[in-house]
Amino acid sequence: MEHSIAMICIYALLALSFMIVLRVGEVSFGQQAFFAFGAYSSAIATAMFEVSLPIAFAIAIIIGFFVAWMVSYLVLRLYGVNFSLFMLVFAEITRDLFSQWTWQLNGSNGLVGPEGSMGFARIDFFARAGLSGEWQLFILCSITVSIFIFVNWLLQNEWGLRVVATSVDRELAELRGINTKYVRRTAFILAGGCASISGALFAHYVTFIYPSNFGLMTGVHALAYTLIGGTGHVLGSLAGTVFDVWLLEWLRFAGPYRMVIFGSVIVIALIIAPSGIVSNRAVRRDIKLWGS
Amino acid sequence: MGQLSIKNVSKKFSQILVLNSVTLRLTQGNMTALIGNNGCGKSTLLSVLSGQLKHDDGHIYLDGICIDSTTIHERSKLGIARMSQESRLWESMSVAEHLLLVNSLYKLKQINITNLMKVANINKLTFSYLPNQLSLFERRRLELFMALIGSRFLLCDELGAGLSIIEARELYDIVLKMVKCGWTESSLMIEHRQELLDEYCSEFFYLQNGVIKSNILPFNVIG
């Protein structure tokens, strides 16, 4: 149960990252790259340089923002299928690089650091700090919830309207004075930051990461979470993740046929509710406009 | 006194010269008509003005400053508002969200917004509607309202297309009011209905083979 909740917190943030990119009208298959950057950078910070957790998370977010900002100059020139393909390739290159990269330092109990395809072991900040399972869960939940509230606030704001306008009709948005390049870039960077902090939580919770954690299937699963949950509201990502993680746990009785049943259930769910569990119309707020 | 003018603007599509050294100036307080045969480059001229198409030669001036290298949204912020020929709204956003968004971009004063909404006759009952729940006339009116909010120069491509003459007159009345009160300095209208142009426009540009012939009386054009 505790493990499920922790995994929901982590993957809901990753799903949120996919959702933000979906909001600007692009399908990304590569947010798991930022997930990897966040995981590795925060793990290096706490395990190799023994900095405190808030600083490590701040580093992860900044690295996520920075990498997304760099990549945005290349990828935001592309649209549609080209965008998806670029992100896919970018994520695979990132995973490959991490599986080649070895950099170890002598820590308090032996060598520690990323070791190529062997992964990065002993990210034991929680254990060293003596934090109990409840405390870990509390940290995970509070970070996830506060990021969800922040992103929701952004999306309900003027910026959120600009994002929607950009995705629905980019030329019209330009004609009415929206800087669509800026909107796309900020959304992409925000998505990178979300995935990155999600990776940082992941690395510290599971204490052992290896490059295959950041493969294509991680991304596709998170994309599926957000599609099942619905992209109209941030709660969609959360609902989709809860539904999927719970379903996967519950289906353990099916043994080897688990993934078959899982896939069928998701297909049925998407047929019944194509716009997701939390649809846009259900949460559409009544706007009080100019005191009317 | 602001003005929008283009000097010797040329535009080529591969080998075809669509605009051949066009010179044109929009003067304040006027509704100007741009007329010509199908495919003579009227819409291309508007696209060049709005920045959707880059011209090959010549310059565009706003208040005497060359704005050739500005992007579409920068020109929109400067006050060049273009309405496209087909009805275009953000289909997944409600009417209220359209208004909120455009208002957030131009940061008008409350009193201006209220007056503009009165002039454009935007009904508060439709606020929660999605664009596909509106009639074509209401859609065009909402589009016009959104364009007017930030406009100093309004470029309309077939504002009345698909509407009855009464509905089209209502939209033209809105534009005329805004031009007369000085909110919109001038407007350039493409229109196929002769009677509307006769009624509202005080200046005519006739575009033929990519060349502007100015101030031709409309009956000469129709012949």
Coordinates of C-alpha atoms in Angstrom, one line a residue:
Chain A
M1 CA 0.0 0.0 0.0
E2 CA 2.7 2.5 1.0
H3 CA 4.8 1.5 -1.9
S4 CA 1.8 2.1 -4.2
I5 CA 1.2 5.5 -2.9
A6 CA 4.9 6.4 -3.3
M7 CA 4.8 5.2 -6.9
I8 CA 1.6 7.1 -7.6
C9 CA 3.3 10.3 -6.3
I10 CA 6.3 9.8 -8.5
Y11 CA 4.5 8.7 -11.7
A12 CA 1.8 11.3 -11.3
L13 CA 4.4 14.0 -11.6
L14 CA 5.9 12.3 -14.7
A15 CA 2.4 12.0 -16.1
L16 CA 1.9 15.7 -15.4
S17 CA 5.0 16.5 -17.4
F18 CA 3.5 14.6 -20.4
M19 CA 0.2 16.4 -19.8
I20 CA 1.8 19.8 -20.0
V21 CA 3.4 19.0 -23.4
L22 CA 0.0 17.6 -24.6
R23 CA -1.6 20.8 -23.6
V24 CA 0.6 22.8 -26.1
G25 CA -0.7 20.3 -28.7
E26 CA 2.3 18.1 -29.1
V27 CA 2.8 14.4 -28.2
S28 CA 6.1 13.8 -26.5
F29 CA 7.6 10.4 -26.1
G30 CA 10.6 11.6 -24.4
Q31 CA 9.9 13.2 -21.0
Q32 CA 11.6 10.2 -19.4
A33 CA 14.9 11.8 -20.4
F34 CA 14.2 14.7 -18.0
F35 CA 13.2 12.0 -15.5
A36 CA 16.6 10.5 -15.9
F37 CA 18.4 13.9 -15.6
G38 CA 16.6 14.6 -12.4
A39 CA 17.3 11.2 -10.9
Y40 CA 21.0 11.2 -11.7
S41 CA 21.6 14.9 -10.8
S42 CA 19.9 14.7 -7.4
A43 CA 21.5 11.3 -6.7
I44 CA 24.9 12.6 -7.5
A45 CA 24.2 15.6 -5.2
T46 CA 23.1 13.6 -2.1
A47 CA 25.2 10.4 -2.5
M48 CA 28.4 11.7 -3.9
F49 CA 28.6 15.2 -2.4
E50 CA 26.3 14.6 0.6
V51 CA 24.3 17.8 0.3
S52 CA 21.0 18.1 1.9
L53 CA 17.7 17.0 0.3
P54 CA 16.1 20.4 -0.5
I55 CA 19.3 21.5 -2.2
A56 CA 19.5 18.3 -4.2
F57 CA 15.9 18.7 -5.3
A58 CA 16.5 22.3 -6.2
I59 CA 19.5 21.1 -8.3
A60 CA 17.3 18.5 -10.0
I61 CA 14.7 21.1 -10.9
I62 CA 17.3 23.6 -12.2
I63 CA 19.0 20.8 -14.3
G64 CA 15.6 19.8 -15.7
F65 CA 14.8 23.4 -16.6
F66 CA 18.2 23.9 -18.1
V67 CA 18.2 20.8 -20.2
A68 CA 14.6 21.5 -21.4
W69 CA 15.6 25.0 -22.3
M70 CA 18.6 23.8 -24.3
V71 CA 16.5 21.1 -26.1
S72 CA 13.7 23.5 -26.7
Y73 CA 15.7 25.4 -29.2
L74 CA 16.0 22.3 -31.3
V75 CA 12.7 20.6 -30.8
L76 CA 10.3 23.5 -30.8
R77 CA 11.0 24.1 -34.4
L78 CA 9.2 20.9 -35.1
Y79 CA 5.6 20.0 -35.0
G80 CA 3.4 17.0 -34.9
V81 CA 5.0 13.7 -35.7
N82 CA 8.4 15.2 -36.1
F83 CA 8.2 16.6 -32.6
S84 CA 7.3 13.2 -31.2
L85 CA 10.1 11.4 -33.1
F86 CA 12.7 13.9 -32.0
M87 CA 11.7 13.5 -28.3
L88 CA 11.8 9.7 -28.7
V89 CA 15.3 9.8 -30.1
F90 CA 16.4 12.4 -27.6
A91 CA 15.2 10.1 -24.7
E92 CA 16.9 7.1 -26.2
I93 CA 20.2 9.0 -26.6
T94 CA 20.0 10.2 -23.1
R95 CA 19.4 6.7 -21.8
D96 CA 22.3 5.4 -23.8
L97 CA 24.6 8.1 -22.5
F98 CA 23.7 7.3 -18.9
S99 CA 24.4 3.6 -19.6
Q100 CA 27.9 4.5 -20.8
W101 CA 28.7 7.0 -18.1
T102 CA 30.9 6.1 -15.1
W103 CA 32.0 8.5 -12.5
Q104 CA 32.6 7.3 -9.0
L105 CA 34.0 9.0 -5.9
N106 CA 35.2 7.5 -2.6
G107 CA 32.4 8.0 -0.2
S108 CA 32.1 7.3 3.5
N109 CA 31.4 3.6 2.8
G110 CA 33.2 2.7 -0.5
L111 CA 32.9 3.9 -4.1
V112 CA 29.7 5.6 -5.0
G113 CA 28.3 7.1 -8.2
P114 CA 26.9 6.2 -11.6
E115 CA 28.6 3.0 -13.0
G116 CA 27.5 2.7 -16.6
S117 CA 24.9 0.1 -17.3
M118 CA 25.3 -1.2 -13.8
G119 CA 23.4 1.8 -12.6
F120 CA 23.7 4.0 -9.6
A121 CA 23.5 2.2 -6.3
R122 CA 23.3 3.2 -2.6
I123 CA 21.4 6.5 -3.0
D124 CA 20.8 6.2 0.7
F125 CA 20.0 9.7 1.9
F126 CA 16.7 8.6 3.5
A127 CA 18.4 5.8 5.4
R128 CA 21.4 8.0 6.5
A129 CA 19.1 10.7 7.7
G130 CA 17.1 8.1 9.6
L131 CA 13.8 9.0 8.0
S132 CA 11.0 6.4 8.5
G133 CA 8.8 5.1 5.8
E134 CA 6.0 7.5 6.9
W135 CA 8.3 10.5 6.7
Q136 CA 9.5 9.5 3.2
L137 CA 5.9 9.1 2.1
F138 CA 5.1 12.5 3.6
I139 CA 7.9 14.2 1.7
L140 CA 6.9 12.6 -1.5
C141 CA 3.2 13.5 -1.1
S142 CA 3.8 17.0 -0.1
I143 CA 6.2 17.8 -3.0
T144 CA 3.8 16.1 -5.5
V145 CA 0.7 17.9 -4.1
S146 CA 2.4 21.3 -4.0
I147 CA 3.7 20.9 -7.6
F148 CA 0.2 19.9 -8.7
I149 CA -1.3 23.0 -7.0
F150 CA 1.3 25.2 -8.6
V151 CA 0.8 23.8 -12.1
N152 CA -3.0 23.9 -11.7
W153 CA -2.7 27.6 -10.8
L154 CA -0.6 28.3 -13.8
L155 CA -2.9 26.5 -16.2
Q156 CA -6.1 28.2 -14.8
N157 CA -4.3 31.5 -15.3
E158 CA -3.9 33.7 -18.3
W159 CA -0.8 31.6 -19.2
G160 CA -3.0 28.5 -19.3
L161 CA -5.4 30.1 -21.7
R162 CA -2.5 31.1 -24.0
V163 CA -1.3 27.5 -23.9
V164 CA -4.7 26.2 -25.0
A165 CA -5.1 28.9 -27.6
T166 CA -1.6 28.1 -29.0
S167 CA -2.4 24.4 -29.3
V168 CA -5.9 24.8 -30.9
D169 CA -5.0 27.4 -33.5
R170 CA -1.4 28.7 -33.5
E171 CA -1.8 31.2 -36.4
L172 CA -4.9 32.7 -34.8
A173 CA -3.1 33.0 -31.5
E174 CA -0.3 34.8 -33.3
L175 CA -2.8 37.1 -35.1
R176 CA -4.4 38.0 -31.8
G177 CA -1.0 38.9 -30.3
I178 CA 0.2 35.8 -28.4
N179 CA 3.9 35.1 -28.6
T180 CA 3.4 31.4 -29.4
K181 CA 7.1 30.6 -29.4
Y182 CA 7.4 31.9 -25.9
V183 CA 4.3 30.0 -24.7
R184 CA 5.6 26.7 -26.2
R185 CA 9.0 27.2 -24.7
T186 CA 7.8 28.0 -21.2
A187 CA 5.5 25.1 -21.3
F188 CA 8.2 22.7 -22.5
I189 CA 10.6 24.0 -19.8
L190 CA 7.9 23.6 -17.1
A191 CA 7.3 20.0 -18.3
G192 CA 11.0 19.3 -18.1
G193 CA 11.1 20.6 -14.5
C194 CA 8.2 18.4 -13.5
A195 CA 9.7 15.3 -15.0
S196 CA 13.1 16.1 -13.4
I197 CA 11.7 16.5 -9.8
S198 CA 9.8 13.3 -10.4
G199 CA 13.1 11.6 -11.2
A200 CA 14.7 13.0 -8.1
L201 CA 11.9 11.6 -5.9
F202 CA 12.2 8.3 -7.8
A203 CA 15.9 8.0 -7.2
H204 CA 15.7 8.7 -3.5
Y205 CA 12.7 6.5 -2.9
V206 CA 14.0 3.3 -4.7
T207 CA 17.7 4.1 -3.8
F208 CA 19.0 2.2 -6.8
I209 CA 18.6 3.4 -10.4
Y210 CA 19.8 1.9 -13.6
P211 CA 19.5 3.2 -17.1
S212 CA 16.7 0.8 -18.1
N213 CA 14.5 2.6 -15.6
F214 CA 14.4 5.4 -18.1
G215 CA 13.5 3.5 -21.2
L216 CA 10.7 4.1 -23.7
M217 CA 8.2 2.0 -21.7
T218 CA 8.4 4.3 -18.7
G219 CA 7.5 7.2 -20.9
V220 CA 4.7 5.4 -22.7
H221 CA 3.2 4.3 -19.4
A222 CA 3.2 7.8 -18.1
L223 CA 1.7 9.1 -21.4
A224 CA -1.0 6.4 -21.0
Y225 CA -1.7 7.6 -17.4
T226 CA -2.3 11.1 -18.5
L227 CA -4.4 10.1 -21.5
I228 CA -6.6 7.8 -19.4
G229 CA -7.0 10.5 -16.8
G230 CA -7.7 13.2 -19.2
T231 CA -5.7 16.3 -20.2
G232 CA -8.3 18.9 -19.4
H233 CA -7.3 19.3 -15.8
V234 CA -4.2 18.4 -13.7
L235 CA -6.3 16.0 -11.6
G236 CA -6.6 13.9 -14.8
S237 CA -2.9 13.0 -14.5
L238 CA -3.4 12.0 -10.9
A239 CA -6.6 10.1 -11.5
G240 CA -5.0 8.2 -14.4
T241 CA -2.0 7.3 -12.4
V242 CA -4.0 6.1 -9.4
F243 CA -6.3 4.1 -11.7
D244 CA -3.4 2.4 -13.5
V245 CA -1.1 1.7 -10.5
W246 CA -4.1 0.4 -8.6
L247 CA -5.2 -1.8 -11.5
L248 CA -1.8 -3.2 -12.0
E249 CA -1.5 -4.2 -8.3
W250 CA -5.0 -5.6 -8.3
L251 CA -4.3 -7.7 -11.4
R252 CA -1.5 -9.7 -9.7
F253 CA -3.9 -12.6 -9.3
A254 CA -3.9 -13.0 -13.1
G255 CA -0.3 -14.1 -13.0
P256 CA 1.3 -14.2 -16.5
Y257 CA -1.9 -12.8 -18.1
R258 CA -1.6 -9.6 -16.1
M259 CA -0.4 -7.4 -18.8
V260 CA -2.9 -8.8 -21.3
I261 CA -5.8 -7.9 -19.1
F262 CA -4.2 -4.6 -18.2
G263 CA -3.9 -3.6 -21.8
S264 CA -7.5 -4.7 -22.6
V265 CA -8.9 -2.7 -19.7
I266 CA -7.1 0.4 -20.8
V267 CA -8.4 0.1 -24.3
I268 CA -11.9 -0.3 -23.0
A269 CA -11.4 2.7 -20.7
L270 CA -10.4 4.8 -23.6
I271 CA -13.4 3.7 -25.7
I272 CA -15.8 4.4 -22.8
A273 CA -14.3 7.8 -21.9
P274 CA -12.2 9.1 -24.8
S275 CA -11.5 12.4 -23.1
G276 CA -10.3 10.7 -19.9
I277 CA -11.6 10.1 -16.4
V278 CA -11.5 13.8 -15.5
S279 CA -13.0 15.4 -18.5
N280 CA -12.6 19.1 -19.3
R281 CA -16.3 19.9 -19.2
A282 CA -16.7 18.4 -15.7
V283 CA -14.3 20.8 -14.1
R284 CA -14.9 23.8 -16.4
R285 CA -15.3 26.7 -14.1
D286 CA -17.8 29.5 -14.5
I287 CA -15.8 32.6 -15.2
K288 CA -16.8 35.7 -13.5
L289 CA -16.0 38.2 -16.1
W290 CA -15.5 41.9 -15.3
G291 CA -17.9 41.9 -12.5
S292 CA -20.8 40.7 -14.5
Chain B
M1 CA -1.4 61.0 -36.3
G2 CA -0.5 57.4 -36.9
Q3 CA -0.6 55.8 -40.3
L4 CA 0.1 52.5 -41.9
S5 CA 1.7 52.6 -45.3
I6 CA 3.4 50.2 -47.7
K7 CA 5.9 51.3 -50.3
N8 CA 6.8 49.3 -53.4
V9 CA 6.0 46.0 -51.9
S10 CA 6.4 43.0 -54.2
K11 CA 5.6 39.4 -53.5
K12 CA 6.3 36.4 -55.7
F13 CA 5.0 32.9 -55.4
S14 CA 7.6 30.9 -57.2
Q15 CA 7.5 32.5 -60.6
I16 CA 4.2 34.3 -60.4
L17 CA 4.4 38.0 -59.4
V18 CA 1.3 38.5 -57.2
L19 CA 2.1 42.0 -55.9
N20 CA 4.0 44.2 -58.2
S21 CA 5.5 47.2 -56.4
V22 CA 2.3 48.1 -54.5
T23 CA 2.1 51.4 -52.7
L24 CA -0.8 52.2 -50.4
R25 CA -1.5 54.3 -47.4
L26 CA -4.3 54.0 -44.9
T27 CA -5.5 57.4 -43.7
Q28 CA -7.1 58.1 -40.4
G29 CA -10.8 58.0 -39.9
N30 CA -11.5 56.2 -43.2
M31 CA -13.0 52.9 -44.1
T32 CA -11.0 51.8 -47.1
A33 CA -12.1 49.1 -49.5
L34 CA -9.7 46.8 -51.4
I35 CA -11.3 45.4 -54.5
G36 CA -10.3 43.3 -57.4
N37 CA -10.9 40.1 -59.2
N38 CA -10.6 36.7 -57.7
G39 CA -7.0 35.7 -57.2
C40 CA -5.6 39.2 -57.9
G41 CA -3.7 39.3 -54.6
K42 CA -6.1 41.0 -52.1
S43 CA -5.7 38.4 -49.4
T44 CA -1.9 38.2 -50.1
L45 CA -1.7 41.9 -49.5
L46 CA -3.4 41.6 -46.1
S47 CA -1.2 38.7 -45.2
V48 CA 1.9 40.8 -46.0
L49 CA 0.6 43.6 -43.8
S50 CA -0.1 41.2 -40.9
G51 CA 3.2 39.5 -41.3
Q52 CA 1.8 36.0 -42.2
L53 CA 3.7 36.3 -45.5
K54 CA 7.1 37.9 -45.9
H55 CA 7.3 40.2 -48.8
D56 CA 10.2 40.0 -51.2
D57 CA 10.8 43.7 -51.9
G58 CA 9.7 47.1 -50.5
H59 CA 8.9 48.3 -47.0
I60 CA 6.0 48.5 -44.6
Y61 CA 5.9 51.6 -42.4
L62 CA 3.9 52.1 -39.2
D63 CA 4.0 55.7 -37.9
G64 CA 7.0 56.2 -40.2
I65 CA 9.0 53.3 -38.7
C66 CA 9.8 50.3 -40.8
I67 CA 8.3 47.2 -39.4
D68 CA 9.5 44.7 -42.1
S69 CA 11.2 42.4 -39.7
T70 CA 8.6 42.2 -37.0
T71 CA 6.7 39.0 -36.4
I72 CA 2.9 38.4 -36.5
H73 CA 2.3 38.8 -32.8
E74 CA 4.5 41.9 -32.6
R75 CA 2.5 43.6 -35.3
S76 CA -0.7 42.6 -33.6
K77 CA 0.6 44.2 -30.4
L78 CA 1.4 47.3 -32.5
G79 CA -2.2 47.5 -33.5
I80 CA -2.4 45.7 -36.9
A81 CA -5.4 43.4 -36.4
R82 CA -6.2 41.0 -39.2
M83 CA -9.4 39.0 -39.4
S84 CA -9.1 35.9 -41.6
Q85 CA -11.6 35.0 -44.3
E86 CA -12.9 31.9 -42.8
S87 CA -14.4 32.0 -39.3
R88 CA -11.7 31.1 -36.8
L89 CA -12.1 30.8 -33.1
W90 CA -10.4 28.5 -30.5
E91 CA -12.9 25.7 -30.7
S92 CA -12.2 24.2 -27.2
M93 CA -12.5 27.5 -25.4
S94 CA -15.7 29.1 -24.2
V95 CA -16.7 32.7 -25.2
A96 CA -15.7 34.0 -21.8
E97 CA -12.3 32.4 -22.1
H98 CA -11.8 34.1 -25.5
L99 CA -12.6 37.4 -24.0
L100 CA -10.5 36.9 -20.9
L101 CA -7.5 35.9 -23.1
V102 CA -7.7 38.8 -25.4
N103 CA -8.2 41.2 -22.5
S104 CA -5.2 39.8 -20.7
L105 CA -3.1 40.5 -23.8
Y106 CA -4.0 44.1 -24.3
K107 CA -4.9 45.1 -20.7
L108 CA -7.7 47.5 -21.4
K109 CA -9.3 49.6 -18.8
Q110 CA -12.6 48.3 -17.5
I111 CA -14.6 51.2 -18.9
N112 CA -13.2 50.6 -22.4
I113 CA -14.1 46.9 -22.3
T114 CA -17.6 47.6 -21.1
N115 CA -18.1 50.2 -23.9
L116 CA -16.6 47.9 -26.5
M117 CA -18.9 45.1 -25.4
K118 CA -21.8 47.4 -25.7
V119 CA -20.8 48.5 -29.2
A120 CA -20.2 44.9 -30.4
N121 CA -23.3 43.8 -28.6
I122 CA -21.6 40.8 -27.0
N123 CA -24.3 38.9 -25.0
K124 CA -23.4 37.8 -21.5
L125 CA -25.7 34.9 -21.8
T126 CA -23.4 33.3 -24.4
F127 CA -20.3 33.4 -22.1
S128 CA -20.4 29.8 -21.2
Y129 CA -20.9 28.7 -24.8
L130 CA -18.4 27.0 -27.0
P131 CA -17.8 28.4 -30.4
N132 CA -19.6 25.6 -32.2
Q133 CA -22.8 26.5 -30.2
L134 CA -22.8 30.0 -31.8
S135 CA -24.4 31.0 -35.1
L136 CA -22.1 32.1 -37.8
F137 CA -23.1 35.7 -37.2
E138 CA -22.3 35.5 -33.5
R139 CA -19.0 33.9 -34.3
R140 CA -18.0 36.6 -36.7
R141 CA -19.1 39.2 -34.2
L142 CA -16.9 37.7 -31.5
E143 CA -14.0 37.5 -33.9
L144 CA -14.5 41.1 -34.8
F145 CA -14.7 42.1 -31.1
M146 CA -11.4 40.3 -30.4
A147 CA -9.8 41.9 -33.4
L148 CA -11.1 45.4 -32.4
I149 CA -9.7 45.2 -28.8
G150 CA -6.1 45.7 -29.8
S151 CA -6.6 47.3 -33.2
R152 CA -5.4 50.6 -34.6
F153 CA -5.7 49.3 -38.1
L154 CA -8.3 46.7 -38.8
L155 CA -7.8 44.4 -41.8
C156 CA -10.9 42.5 -42.7
D157 CA -11.1 39.8 -45.2
E158 CA -14.7 39.2 -46.3
L159 CA -16.3 40.2 -43.1
G160 CA -19.8 39.7 -44.4
A161 CA -19.1 36.4 -46.3
G162 CA -21.9 33.8 -45.6
L163 CA -24.1 36.3 -43.8
S164 CA -27.3 37.9 -44.8
I165 CA -27.1 41.6 -45.8
I166 CA -28.7 42.7 -42.6
E167 CA -26.2 40.8 -40.4
A168 CA -23.3 42.0 -42.6
R169 CA -24.6 45.6 -42.2
E170 CA -24.6 45.1 -38.4
L171 CA -20.9 44.1 -38.4
Y172 CA -20.0 47.0 -40.8
D173 CA -21.9 49.3 -38.4
I174 CA -19.6 48.2 -35.6
V175 CA -16.5 48.8 -37.6
L176 CA -17.8 52.2 -38.8
K177 CA -18.6 53.3 -35.2
M178 CA -15.1 52.3 -34.0
V179 CA -13.5 54.1 -36.9
K180 CA -15.6 57.2 -36.4
C181 CA -14.9 57.4 -32.6
G182 CA -11.2 57.1 -33.3
W183 CA -10.5 53.8 -31.4
T184 CA -9.6 52.1 -34.7
E185 CA -7.7 54.6 -36.8
S186 CA -8.7 53.1 -40.1
S187 CA -9.8 49.8 -41.6
L188 CA -9.1 48.0 -44.9
M189 CA -12.0 45.9 -46.1
I190 CA -12.0 43.2 -48.7
E191 CA -15.6 42.7 -49.8
H192 CA -17.5 41.2 -52.7
R193 CA -20.8 42.9 -52.0
Q194 CA -20.9 46.2 -53.9
E195 CA -23.8 47.7 -51.9
L196 CA -21.9 47.4 -48.6
L197 CA -18.8 49.1 -50.0
D198 CA -20.9 51.9 -51.5
E199 CA -22.6 52.4 -48.2
Y200 CA -19.6 52.3 -45.8
C201 CA -16.3 52.9 -47.6
S202 CA -15.0 56.3 -48.5
E203 CA -11.9 55.3 -50.2
F204 CA -11.2 52.5 -52.8
F205 CA -8.2 50.7 -54.0
Y206 CA -8.5 48.6 -57.0
L207 CA -6.0 45.8 -57.3
Q208 CA -5.4 44.6 -60.8
N209 CA -2.5 42.3 -62.0
G210 CA -0.7 43.2 -58.7
V211 CA -0.9 46.9 -59.3
I212 CA -2.9 49.3 -57.2
K213 CA -5.2 51.8 -58.9
S214 CA -6.4 54.1 -56.2
N215 CA -9.6 56.1 -55.8
I216 CA -11.5 54.5 -58.6
L217 CA -15.2 54.9 -58.2
P218 CA -16.8 51.5 -57.6
F219 CA -19.2 51.6 -60.6
N220 CA -16.2 51.9 -62.9
V221 CA -14.9 48.7 -61.5
I222 CA -18.0 46.7 -61.9
G223 CA -18.5 48.3 -65.3

